[in-house]
Coordinates of C-alpha atoms in Angstrom, one line a residue:
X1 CA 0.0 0.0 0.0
X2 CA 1.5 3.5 -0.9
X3 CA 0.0 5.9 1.4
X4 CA -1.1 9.2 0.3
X5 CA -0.2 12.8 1.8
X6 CA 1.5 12.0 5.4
X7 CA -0.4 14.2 8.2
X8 CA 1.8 15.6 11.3
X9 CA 1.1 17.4 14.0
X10 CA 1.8 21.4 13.1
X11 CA 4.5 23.3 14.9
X12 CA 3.9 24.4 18.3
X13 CA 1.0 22.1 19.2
X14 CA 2.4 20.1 21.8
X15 CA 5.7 17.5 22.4
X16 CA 6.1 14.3 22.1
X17 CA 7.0 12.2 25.2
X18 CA 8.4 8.8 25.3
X19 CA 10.1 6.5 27.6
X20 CA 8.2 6.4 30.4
X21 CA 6.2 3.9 32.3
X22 CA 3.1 4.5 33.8
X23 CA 4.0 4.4 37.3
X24 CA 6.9 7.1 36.5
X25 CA 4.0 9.4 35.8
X26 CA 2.4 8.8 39.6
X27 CA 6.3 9.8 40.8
X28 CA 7.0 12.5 38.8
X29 CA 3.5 13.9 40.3
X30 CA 4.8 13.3 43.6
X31 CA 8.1 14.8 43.5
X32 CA 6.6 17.9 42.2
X33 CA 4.8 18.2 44.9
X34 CA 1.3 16.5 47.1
X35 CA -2.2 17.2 46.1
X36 CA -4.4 17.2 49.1
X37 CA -7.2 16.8 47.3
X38 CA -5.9 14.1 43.8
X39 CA -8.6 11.1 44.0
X40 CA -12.1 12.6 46.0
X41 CA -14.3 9.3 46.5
X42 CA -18.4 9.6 46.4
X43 CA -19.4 9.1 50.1
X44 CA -23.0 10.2 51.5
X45 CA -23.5 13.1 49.1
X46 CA -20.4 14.4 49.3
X47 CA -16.6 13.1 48.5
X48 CA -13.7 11.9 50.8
X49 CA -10.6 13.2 49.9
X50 CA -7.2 11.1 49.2
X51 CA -4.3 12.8 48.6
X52 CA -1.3 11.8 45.7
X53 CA 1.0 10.8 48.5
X54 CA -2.3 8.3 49.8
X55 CA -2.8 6.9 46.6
X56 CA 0.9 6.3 46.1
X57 CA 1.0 4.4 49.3
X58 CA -1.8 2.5 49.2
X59 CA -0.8 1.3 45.7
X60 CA 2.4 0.4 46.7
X61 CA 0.9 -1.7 49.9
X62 CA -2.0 -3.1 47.0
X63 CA 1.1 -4.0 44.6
X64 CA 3.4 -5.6 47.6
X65 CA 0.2 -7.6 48.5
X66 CA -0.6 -8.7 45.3
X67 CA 3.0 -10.2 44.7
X68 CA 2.9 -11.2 48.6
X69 CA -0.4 -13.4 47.3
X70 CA 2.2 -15.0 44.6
X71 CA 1.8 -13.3 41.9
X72 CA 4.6 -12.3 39.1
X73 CA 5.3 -9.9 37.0
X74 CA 3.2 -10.4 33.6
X75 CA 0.8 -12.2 35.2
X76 CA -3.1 -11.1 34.6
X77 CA -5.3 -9.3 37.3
X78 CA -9.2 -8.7 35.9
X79 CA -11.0 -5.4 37.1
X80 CA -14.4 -5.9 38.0
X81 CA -15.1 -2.7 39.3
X82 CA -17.2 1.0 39.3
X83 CA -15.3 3.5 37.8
X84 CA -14.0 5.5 40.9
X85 CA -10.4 5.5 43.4
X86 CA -10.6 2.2 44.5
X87 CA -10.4 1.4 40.6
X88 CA -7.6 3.9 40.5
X89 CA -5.5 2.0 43.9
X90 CA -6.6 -1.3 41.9
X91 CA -4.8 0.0 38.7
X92 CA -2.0 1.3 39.8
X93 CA -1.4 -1.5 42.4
X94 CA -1.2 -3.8 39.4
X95 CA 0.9 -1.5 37.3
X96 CA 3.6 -1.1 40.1
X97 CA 3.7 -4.8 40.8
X98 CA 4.4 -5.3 37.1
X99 CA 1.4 -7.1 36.6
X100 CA -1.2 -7.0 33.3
X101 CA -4.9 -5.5 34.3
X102 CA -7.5 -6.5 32.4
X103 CA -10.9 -4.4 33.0
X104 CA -14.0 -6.3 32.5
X105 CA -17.2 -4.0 31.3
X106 CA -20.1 -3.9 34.0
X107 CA -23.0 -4.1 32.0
X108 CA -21.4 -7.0 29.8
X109 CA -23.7 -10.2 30.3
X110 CA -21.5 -13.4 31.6
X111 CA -21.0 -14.9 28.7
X112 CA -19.1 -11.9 27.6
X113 CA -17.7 -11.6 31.0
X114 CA -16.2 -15.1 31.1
X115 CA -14.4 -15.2 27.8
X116 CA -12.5 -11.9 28.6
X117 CA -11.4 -13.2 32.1
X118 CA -10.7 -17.0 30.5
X119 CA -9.0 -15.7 27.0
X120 CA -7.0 -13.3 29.5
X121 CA -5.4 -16.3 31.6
X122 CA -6.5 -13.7 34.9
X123 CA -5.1 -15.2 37.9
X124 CA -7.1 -13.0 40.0
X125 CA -10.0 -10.8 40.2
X126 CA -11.6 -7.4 41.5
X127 CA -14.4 -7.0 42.0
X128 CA -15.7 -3.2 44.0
X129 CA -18.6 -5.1 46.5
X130 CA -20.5 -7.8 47.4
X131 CA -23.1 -6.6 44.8
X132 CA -20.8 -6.8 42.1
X133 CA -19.4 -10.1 43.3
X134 CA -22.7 -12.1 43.5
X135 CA -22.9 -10.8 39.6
X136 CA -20.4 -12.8 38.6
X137 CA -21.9 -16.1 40.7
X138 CA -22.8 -17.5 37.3
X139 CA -18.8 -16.7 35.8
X140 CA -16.6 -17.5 39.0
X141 CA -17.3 -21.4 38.6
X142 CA -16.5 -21.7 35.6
X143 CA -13.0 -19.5 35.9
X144 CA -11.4 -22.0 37.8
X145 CA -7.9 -20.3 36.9
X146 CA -9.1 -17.2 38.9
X147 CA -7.4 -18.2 42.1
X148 CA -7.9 -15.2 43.8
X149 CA -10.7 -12.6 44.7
X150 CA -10.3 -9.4 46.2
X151 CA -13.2 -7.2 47.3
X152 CA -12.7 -4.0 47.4
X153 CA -15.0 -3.0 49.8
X154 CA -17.2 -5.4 52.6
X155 CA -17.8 -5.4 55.9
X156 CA -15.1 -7.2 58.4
X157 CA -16.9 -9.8 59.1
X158 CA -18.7 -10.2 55.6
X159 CA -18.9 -14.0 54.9
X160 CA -18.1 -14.7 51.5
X161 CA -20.7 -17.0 49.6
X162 CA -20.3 -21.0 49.2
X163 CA -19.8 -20.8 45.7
X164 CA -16.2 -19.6 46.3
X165 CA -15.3 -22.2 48.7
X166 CA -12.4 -23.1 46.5
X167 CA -11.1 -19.9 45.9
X168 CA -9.1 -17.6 48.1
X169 CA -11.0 -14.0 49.1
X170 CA -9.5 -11.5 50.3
X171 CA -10.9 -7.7 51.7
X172 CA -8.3 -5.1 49.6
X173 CA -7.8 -4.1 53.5
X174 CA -6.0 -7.4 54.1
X175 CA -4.1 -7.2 50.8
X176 CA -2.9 -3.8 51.9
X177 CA -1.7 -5.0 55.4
X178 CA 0.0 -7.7 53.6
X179 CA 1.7 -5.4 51.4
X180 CA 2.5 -2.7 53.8
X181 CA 4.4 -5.2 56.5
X182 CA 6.7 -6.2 53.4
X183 CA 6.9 -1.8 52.8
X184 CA 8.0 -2.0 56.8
X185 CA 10.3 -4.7 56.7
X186 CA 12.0 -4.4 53.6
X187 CA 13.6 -1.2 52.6
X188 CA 14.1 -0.4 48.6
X189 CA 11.4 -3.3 47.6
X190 CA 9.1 -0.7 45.7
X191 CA 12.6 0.3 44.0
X192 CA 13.5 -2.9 43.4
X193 CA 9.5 -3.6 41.4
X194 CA 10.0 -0.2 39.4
X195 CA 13.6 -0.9 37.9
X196 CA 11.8 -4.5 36.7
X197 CA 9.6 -2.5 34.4
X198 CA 10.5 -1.3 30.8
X199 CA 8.0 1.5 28.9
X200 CA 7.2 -1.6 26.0
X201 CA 5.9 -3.9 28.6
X202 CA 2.9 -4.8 28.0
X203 CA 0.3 -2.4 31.0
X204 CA -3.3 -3.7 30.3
X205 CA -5.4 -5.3 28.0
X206 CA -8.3 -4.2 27.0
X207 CA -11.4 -5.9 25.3
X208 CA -13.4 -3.9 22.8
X209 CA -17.4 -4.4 22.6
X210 CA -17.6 -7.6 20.5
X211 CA -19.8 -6.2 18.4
X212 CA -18.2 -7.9 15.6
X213 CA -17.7 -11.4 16.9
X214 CA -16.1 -12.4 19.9
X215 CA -14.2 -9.0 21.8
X216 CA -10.6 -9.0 20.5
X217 CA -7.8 -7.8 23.9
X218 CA -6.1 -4.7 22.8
X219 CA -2.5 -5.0 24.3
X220 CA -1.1 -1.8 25.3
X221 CA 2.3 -1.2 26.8
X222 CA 3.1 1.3 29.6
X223 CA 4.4 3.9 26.1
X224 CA 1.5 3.3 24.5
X225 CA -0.5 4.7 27.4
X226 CA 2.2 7.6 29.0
X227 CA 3.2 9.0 25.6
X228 CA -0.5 9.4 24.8
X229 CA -1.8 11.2 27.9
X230 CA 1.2 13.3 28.3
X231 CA 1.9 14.2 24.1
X232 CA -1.8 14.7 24.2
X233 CA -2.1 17.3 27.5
X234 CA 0.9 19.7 26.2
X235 CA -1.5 20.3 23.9
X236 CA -3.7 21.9 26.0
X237 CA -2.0 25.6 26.2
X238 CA -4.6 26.8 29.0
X239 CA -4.1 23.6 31.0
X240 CA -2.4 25.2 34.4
X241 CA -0.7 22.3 36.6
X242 CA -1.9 21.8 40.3
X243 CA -5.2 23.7 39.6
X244 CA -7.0 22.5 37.5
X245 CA -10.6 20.9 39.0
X246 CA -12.2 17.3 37.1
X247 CA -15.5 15.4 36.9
X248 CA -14.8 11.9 36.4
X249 CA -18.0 9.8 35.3
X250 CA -16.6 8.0 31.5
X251 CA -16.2 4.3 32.5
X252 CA -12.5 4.0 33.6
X253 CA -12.9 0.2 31.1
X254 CA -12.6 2.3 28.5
X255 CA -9.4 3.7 27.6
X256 CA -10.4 7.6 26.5
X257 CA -10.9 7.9 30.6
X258 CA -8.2 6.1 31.5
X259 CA -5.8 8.1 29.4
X260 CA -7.0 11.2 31.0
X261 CA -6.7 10.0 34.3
X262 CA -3.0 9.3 34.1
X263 CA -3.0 12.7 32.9
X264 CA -4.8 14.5 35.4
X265 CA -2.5 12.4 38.0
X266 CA 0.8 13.6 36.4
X267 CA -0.6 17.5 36.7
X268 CA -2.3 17.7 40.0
X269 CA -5.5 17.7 38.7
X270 CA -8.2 17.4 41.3
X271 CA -10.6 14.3 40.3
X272 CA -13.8 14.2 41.5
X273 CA -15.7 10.9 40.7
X274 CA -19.4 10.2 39.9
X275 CA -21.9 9.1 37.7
X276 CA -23.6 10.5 34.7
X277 CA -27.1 10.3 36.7
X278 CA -25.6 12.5 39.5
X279 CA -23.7 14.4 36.6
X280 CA -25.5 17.8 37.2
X281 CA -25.4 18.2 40.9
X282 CA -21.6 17.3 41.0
X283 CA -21.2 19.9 38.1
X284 CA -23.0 22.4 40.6
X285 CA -20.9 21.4 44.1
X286 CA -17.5 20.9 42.1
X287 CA -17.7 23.6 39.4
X288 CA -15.1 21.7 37.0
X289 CA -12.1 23.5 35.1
X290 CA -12.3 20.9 32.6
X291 CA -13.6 17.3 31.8
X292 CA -14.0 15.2 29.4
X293 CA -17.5 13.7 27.8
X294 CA -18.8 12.6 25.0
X295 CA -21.5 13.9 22.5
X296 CA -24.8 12.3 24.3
X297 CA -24.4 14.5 27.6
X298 CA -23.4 17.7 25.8
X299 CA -26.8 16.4 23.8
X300 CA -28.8 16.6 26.7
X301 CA -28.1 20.1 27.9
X302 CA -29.1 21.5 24.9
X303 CA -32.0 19.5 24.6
X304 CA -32.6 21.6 28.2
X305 CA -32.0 25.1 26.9
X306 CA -34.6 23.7 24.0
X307 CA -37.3 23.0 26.0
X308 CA -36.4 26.0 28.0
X309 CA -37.4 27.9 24.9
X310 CA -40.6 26.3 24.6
X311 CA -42.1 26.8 28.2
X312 CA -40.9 30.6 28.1
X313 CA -43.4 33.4 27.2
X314 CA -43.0 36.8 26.5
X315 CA -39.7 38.9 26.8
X316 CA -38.4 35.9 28.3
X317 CA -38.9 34.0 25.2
X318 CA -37.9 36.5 22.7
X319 CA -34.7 36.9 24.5
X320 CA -33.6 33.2 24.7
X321 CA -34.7 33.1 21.1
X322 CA -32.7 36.1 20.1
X323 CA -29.5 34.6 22.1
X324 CA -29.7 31.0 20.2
X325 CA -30.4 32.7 16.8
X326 CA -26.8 34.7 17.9
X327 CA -25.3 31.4 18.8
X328 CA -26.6 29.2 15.5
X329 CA -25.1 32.1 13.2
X330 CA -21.5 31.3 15.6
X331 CA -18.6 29.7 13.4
X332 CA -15.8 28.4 15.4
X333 CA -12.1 29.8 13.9
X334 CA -13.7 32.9 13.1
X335 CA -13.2 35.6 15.1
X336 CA -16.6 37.8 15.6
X337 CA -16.4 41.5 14.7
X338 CA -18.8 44.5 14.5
X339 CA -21.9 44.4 15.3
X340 CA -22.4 40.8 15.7
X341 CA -19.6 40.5 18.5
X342 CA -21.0 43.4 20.8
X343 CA -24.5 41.2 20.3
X344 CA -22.7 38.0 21.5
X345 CA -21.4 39.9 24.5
X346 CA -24.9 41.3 25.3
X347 CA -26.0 37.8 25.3
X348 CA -23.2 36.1 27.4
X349 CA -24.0 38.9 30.1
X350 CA -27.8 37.7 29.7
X351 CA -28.3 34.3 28.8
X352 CA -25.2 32.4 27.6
X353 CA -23.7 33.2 31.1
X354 CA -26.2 30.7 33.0
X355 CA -25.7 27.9 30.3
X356 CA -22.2 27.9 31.7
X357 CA -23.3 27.5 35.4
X358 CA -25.2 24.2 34.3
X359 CA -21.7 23.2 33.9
X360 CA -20.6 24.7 37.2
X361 CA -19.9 27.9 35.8
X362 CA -15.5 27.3 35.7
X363 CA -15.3 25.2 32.5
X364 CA -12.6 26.4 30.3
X365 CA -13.0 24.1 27.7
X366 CA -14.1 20.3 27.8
X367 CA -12.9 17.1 25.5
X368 CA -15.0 15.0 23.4
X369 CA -14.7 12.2 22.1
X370 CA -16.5 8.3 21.6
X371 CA -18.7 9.2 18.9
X372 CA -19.3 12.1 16.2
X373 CA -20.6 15.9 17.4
X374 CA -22.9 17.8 15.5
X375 CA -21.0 20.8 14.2
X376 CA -24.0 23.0 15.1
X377 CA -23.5 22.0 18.8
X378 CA -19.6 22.5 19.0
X379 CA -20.5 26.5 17.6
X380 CA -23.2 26.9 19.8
X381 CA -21.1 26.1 22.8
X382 CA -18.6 28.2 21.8
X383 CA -20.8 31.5 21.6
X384 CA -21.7 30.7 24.9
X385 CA -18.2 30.6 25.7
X386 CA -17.6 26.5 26.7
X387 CA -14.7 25.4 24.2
X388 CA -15.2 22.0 23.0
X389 CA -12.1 20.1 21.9
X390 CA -13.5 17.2 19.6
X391 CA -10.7 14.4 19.5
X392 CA -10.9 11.1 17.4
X393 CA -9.3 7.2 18.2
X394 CA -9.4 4.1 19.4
X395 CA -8.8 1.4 21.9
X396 CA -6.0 -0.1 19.5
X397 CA -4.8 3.9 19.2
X398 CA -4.4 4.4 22.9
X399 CA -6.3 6.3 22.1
X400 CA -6.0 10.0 20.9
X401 CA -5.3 10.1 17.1
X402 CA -6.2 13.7 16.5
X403 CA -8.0 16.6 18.4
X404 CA -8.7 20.0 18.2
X405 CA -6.5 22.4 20.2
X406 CA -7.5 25.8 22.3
X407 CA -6.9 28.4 19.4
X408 CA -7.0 25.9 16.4
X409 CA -10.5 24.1 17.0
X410 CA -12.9 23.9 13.7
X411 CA -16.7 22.2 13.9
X412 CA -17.3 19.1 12.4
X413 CA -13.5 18.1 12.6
X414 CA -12.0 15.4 15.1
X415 CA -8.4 18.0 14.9
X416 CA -5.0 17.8 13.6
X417 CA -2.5 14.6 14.9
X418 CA -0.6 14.6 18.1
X419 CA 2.8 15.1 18.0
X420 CA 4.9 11.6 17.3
X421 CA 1.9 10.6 15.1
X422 CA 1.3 10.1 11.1
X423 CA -1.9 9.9 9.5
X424 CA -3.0 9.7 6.4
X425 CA -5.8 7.9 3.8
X426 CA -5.6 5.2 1.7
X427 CA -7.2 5.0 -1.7
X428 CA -10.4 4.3 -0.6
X429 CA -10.2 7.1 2.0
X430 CA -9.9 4.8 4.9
X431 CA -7.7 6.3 8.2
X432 CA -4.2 4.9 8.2
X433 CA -2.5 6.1 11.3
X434 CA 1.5 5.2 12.4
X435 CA 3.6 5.9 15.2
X436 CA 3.8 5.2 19.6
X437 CA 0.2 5.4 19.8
X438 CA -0.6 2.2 18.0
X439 CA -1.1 -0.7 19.9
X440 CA 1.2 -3.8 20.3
X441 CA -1.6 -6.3 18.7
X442 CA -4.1 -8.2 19.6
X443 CA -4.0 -10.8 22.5
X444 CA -3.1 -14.5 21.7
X445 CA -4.8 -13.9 17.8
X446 CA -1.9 -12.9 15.5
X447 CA -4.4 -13.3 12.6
X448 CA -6.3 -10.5 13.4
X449 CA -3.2 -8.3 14.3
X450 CA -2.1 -8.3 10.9
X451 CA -5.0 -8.0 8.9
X452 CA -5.3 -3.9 10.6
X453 CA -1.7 -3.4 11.1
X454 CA 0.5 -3.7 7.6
X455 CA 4.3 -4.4 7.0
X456 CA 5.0 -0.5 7.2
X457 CA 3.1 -0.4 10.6
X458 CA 0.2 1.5 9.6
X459 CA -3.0 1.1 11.8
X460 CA -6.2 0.8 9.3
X461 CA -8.9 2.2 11.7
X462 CA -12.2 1.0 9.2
X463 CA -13.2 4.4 9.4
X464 CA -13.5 6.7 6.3
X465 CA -12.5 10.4 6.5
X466 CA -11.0 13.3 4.4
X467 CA -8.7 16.5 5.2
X468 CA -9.8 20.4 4.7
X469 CA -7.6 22.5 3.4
X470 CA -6.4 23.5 6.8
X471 CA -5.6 20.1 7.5
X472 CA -7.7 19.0 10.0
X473 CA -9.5 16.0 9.6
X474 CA -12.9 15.1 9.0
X475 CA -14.8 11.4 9.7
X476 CA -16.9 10.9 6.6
X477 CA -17.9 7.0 7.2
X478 CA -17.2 3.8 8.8
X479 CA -15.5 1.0 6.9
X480 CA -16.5 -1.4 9.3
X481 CA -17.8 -1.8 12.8
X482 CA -14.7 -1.4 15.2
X483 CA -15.2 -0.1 18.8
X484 CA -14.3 3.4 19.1
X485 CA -13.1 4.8 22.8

């Protein structure tokens, strides 16, 4: 295959960053300095705070436990968990111990649920609860390689059902106490775990949908993942280290939040988790800097402002009217003047200004990504003054591909490549993308490795797309049906 034109990230949009491992990111963060406030955990309406140097240690006492339990490096750990800090202590326990996660979707049916965890080899298992765990009450017997179970959270004196009679289970409590009398006794072991892992080992594998067949494990290394989040972030011009405020409620199964969360780690971002029912009130209480979502919520606010609209009468009316008419007419990349722009400022100091406190009234700009955003939307936003930074990629892509930047952001695109990546179309317009990003194959099916990544190392996404004459890409079409983010 020759490829066409070869896309590249344009000067002074960010730097490429390679060599590191995923742990190295947590570090960094900490040398730099604590965060009092990193992971903030959903408790009774409000959050309980961990700091960075907290997390650190509890993930060292998780990964110390985990090995204590007789595990070894490359070995598989499944994730059976809600999307919050005990996920993140999970995670990064694993990752420091040298071990292979493997997350495991929550609203996958067992069927789907017991070929990830048996085509993964795991030797052990999270799972957040006891809810969670009697899910799996159909799977568990029929994993018999899954030696071990570790339950987040339970009561001390929970007694774990009869169907796990032959399997050890563990409280994460007791994993920790394990892990932090070998932290006591043995000076330098945590040292001695980092220096055993390399930035192409292999991090986590993760299973797209199935929609296609049976759900094909997307082996990522520790590169794959750091050089992603941290190429991708020094994109972000605006984005101010150690202050910088997060919503967290994308599933962290899914790479696009997992990505970011390494990323808000590494830069003191405070992360506050919850779900997208309880979306709006955390939005109100935590009054976000920045987050990432994708098109369906950002559907549902305007949707709001719509029916807004409708129930108005009288001056009311005819102003909200007025200010969406303003904020239709709204092209992102160019700059308002005249008359027009003093209108948009009347309107931000009357209307556009409480569309931004739905949000919490901070945002600076917000990613999106997981699906396509109606251009319309992405303007409308704008002239009411919340940047959204559309990005495009996949599970196999780590995932960010391309994304728009602060100051170089156009509607209907997915952006221009990160820096370190190549992109371009073959003839038949499909995306061809090349470089760190692209992941190290498919688990245990070599087959379907090469049939989307060629001799010259190109990725072939299955989706269709074309360039403007700025450069920035467009998605036209899918190919096929791959899993996107």
């Amino acid at each position: 295959m020759m490829p066409g034109r070869i896309h590249t990230a344009p000067p002074q949009t960010g730097t490429a960053v390679l060599g590191k491992t995923l742990p190295s990111l947590l570090y960094d963060a900490c040398r730099r300095a604590d965060n009092p406030r990193a992971l903030n955990q959903p408790r009774g309406g409000t959050w309980e705070a961990v700091s960075l140097h907290d997390f650190r240690r509890q993930a060292e006492e998780t990964a110390l436990g985990l090995r204590d339990l007789g595990l070894a490096q490359g070995d598989r750990v499944a994730l059976f968990m809600e999307s919050d800090a005990l996920f993140c202590v999970a995670d990064m326990g694993c990752l420091i111990a040298g071990l292979v996660d493997v997350p495991v979707y929550l609203t996958h049916g067992a069927e789907s649920i017991r070929f990830v965890i048996q085509h993964a080899g795991a030797k052990a298992l999270f799972v957040s609860n006891l809810a969670r765990l009697e899910e799996l009450r159909d799977v568990l017997p029929e994993t018999p390689e899954v030696c071990t179970v570790i339950v987040a959270e339970a009561p001390g004196e929970a007694a774990w059902p009869g169907w796990l009679a032959d399997r050890q289970v563990l409280r994460l409590d007791e994993v920790r106490v394990r892990g932090r009398q070998r932290l006591e006794s043995e000076p330098g072991v945590i040292d001695g775990l980092l220096e055993k892992i390399d930035p192409h080992d292999l991090a986590t594998i993760i299973y797209t949908s199935g929609t296609t067949g049976q759900p094909k494990g997307v082996m990522l290394s520790h590169e794959n993942i750091s050089y992603n989040t941290l190429t991708s972030f020094s994109g972000l011009s605006a984005y101010a280290t150690d202050e910088e405020v997060s919503v967290s409620f994308l599933p962290l199964t899914h790479v696009f939040a997992r990505t970011l969360h390494y990323g808000f780690i590494y830069h003191g971002t405070r992360i506050y988790f919850t779900t997208p029912e309880e979306l709006a009130e955390a939005f109100a209480k935590v009054r976000p800097t920045f987050f990432a979502t994708v098109p369906r919520v950002l559907e549902k606010v305007y949707a709001r402002v719509l029916e807004k609209a409708t129930a108005l009468t009288g001056v009311k009316k005819k102003l909200l009217n007025w200010a969406l008419d303003l904020a239709h007419r709204y092209e992102l990349g160019r700059e308002p003047t005249g008359l027009y722009k003093l209108q948009l400022a009347l309107a931000d100091r009357l209307v556009f200004g409480k569309w931004r406190e739905a949000l919490g009234g901070n945002v600076k700009y917000l990613i999106c990504g997981g699906a396509a955003l109606d251009a319309r939307l992405a303007n409308v936003f704008a002239a009411a003054g919340v940047r959204i930074l559309q990005g495009y990629g996949l599970t196999e892509t780590s995932p960010v591909i391309t994304f728009n930047r602060p100051g170089r952001n156009r509607a209907g695109t997915v952006g221009e490549p990160i820096p370190g990546v190549e992109v371009t179309l073959a003839e038949d317009g499909e995306i061809l993308t090349r470089g760190p990003h692209v992941m190290m194959g498919y688990y245990d099916d070599e087959e379907k490795t090469a049939e989307v990544i060629d001799e010259a190392g190109w990725f072939h996404t299955g989706d269709v797309g074309a360039f403007t004459d700025e450069g920035f890409l467009r998605i036209t079409d899918r190919k096929k049906d791959l899993f996107k983010l």
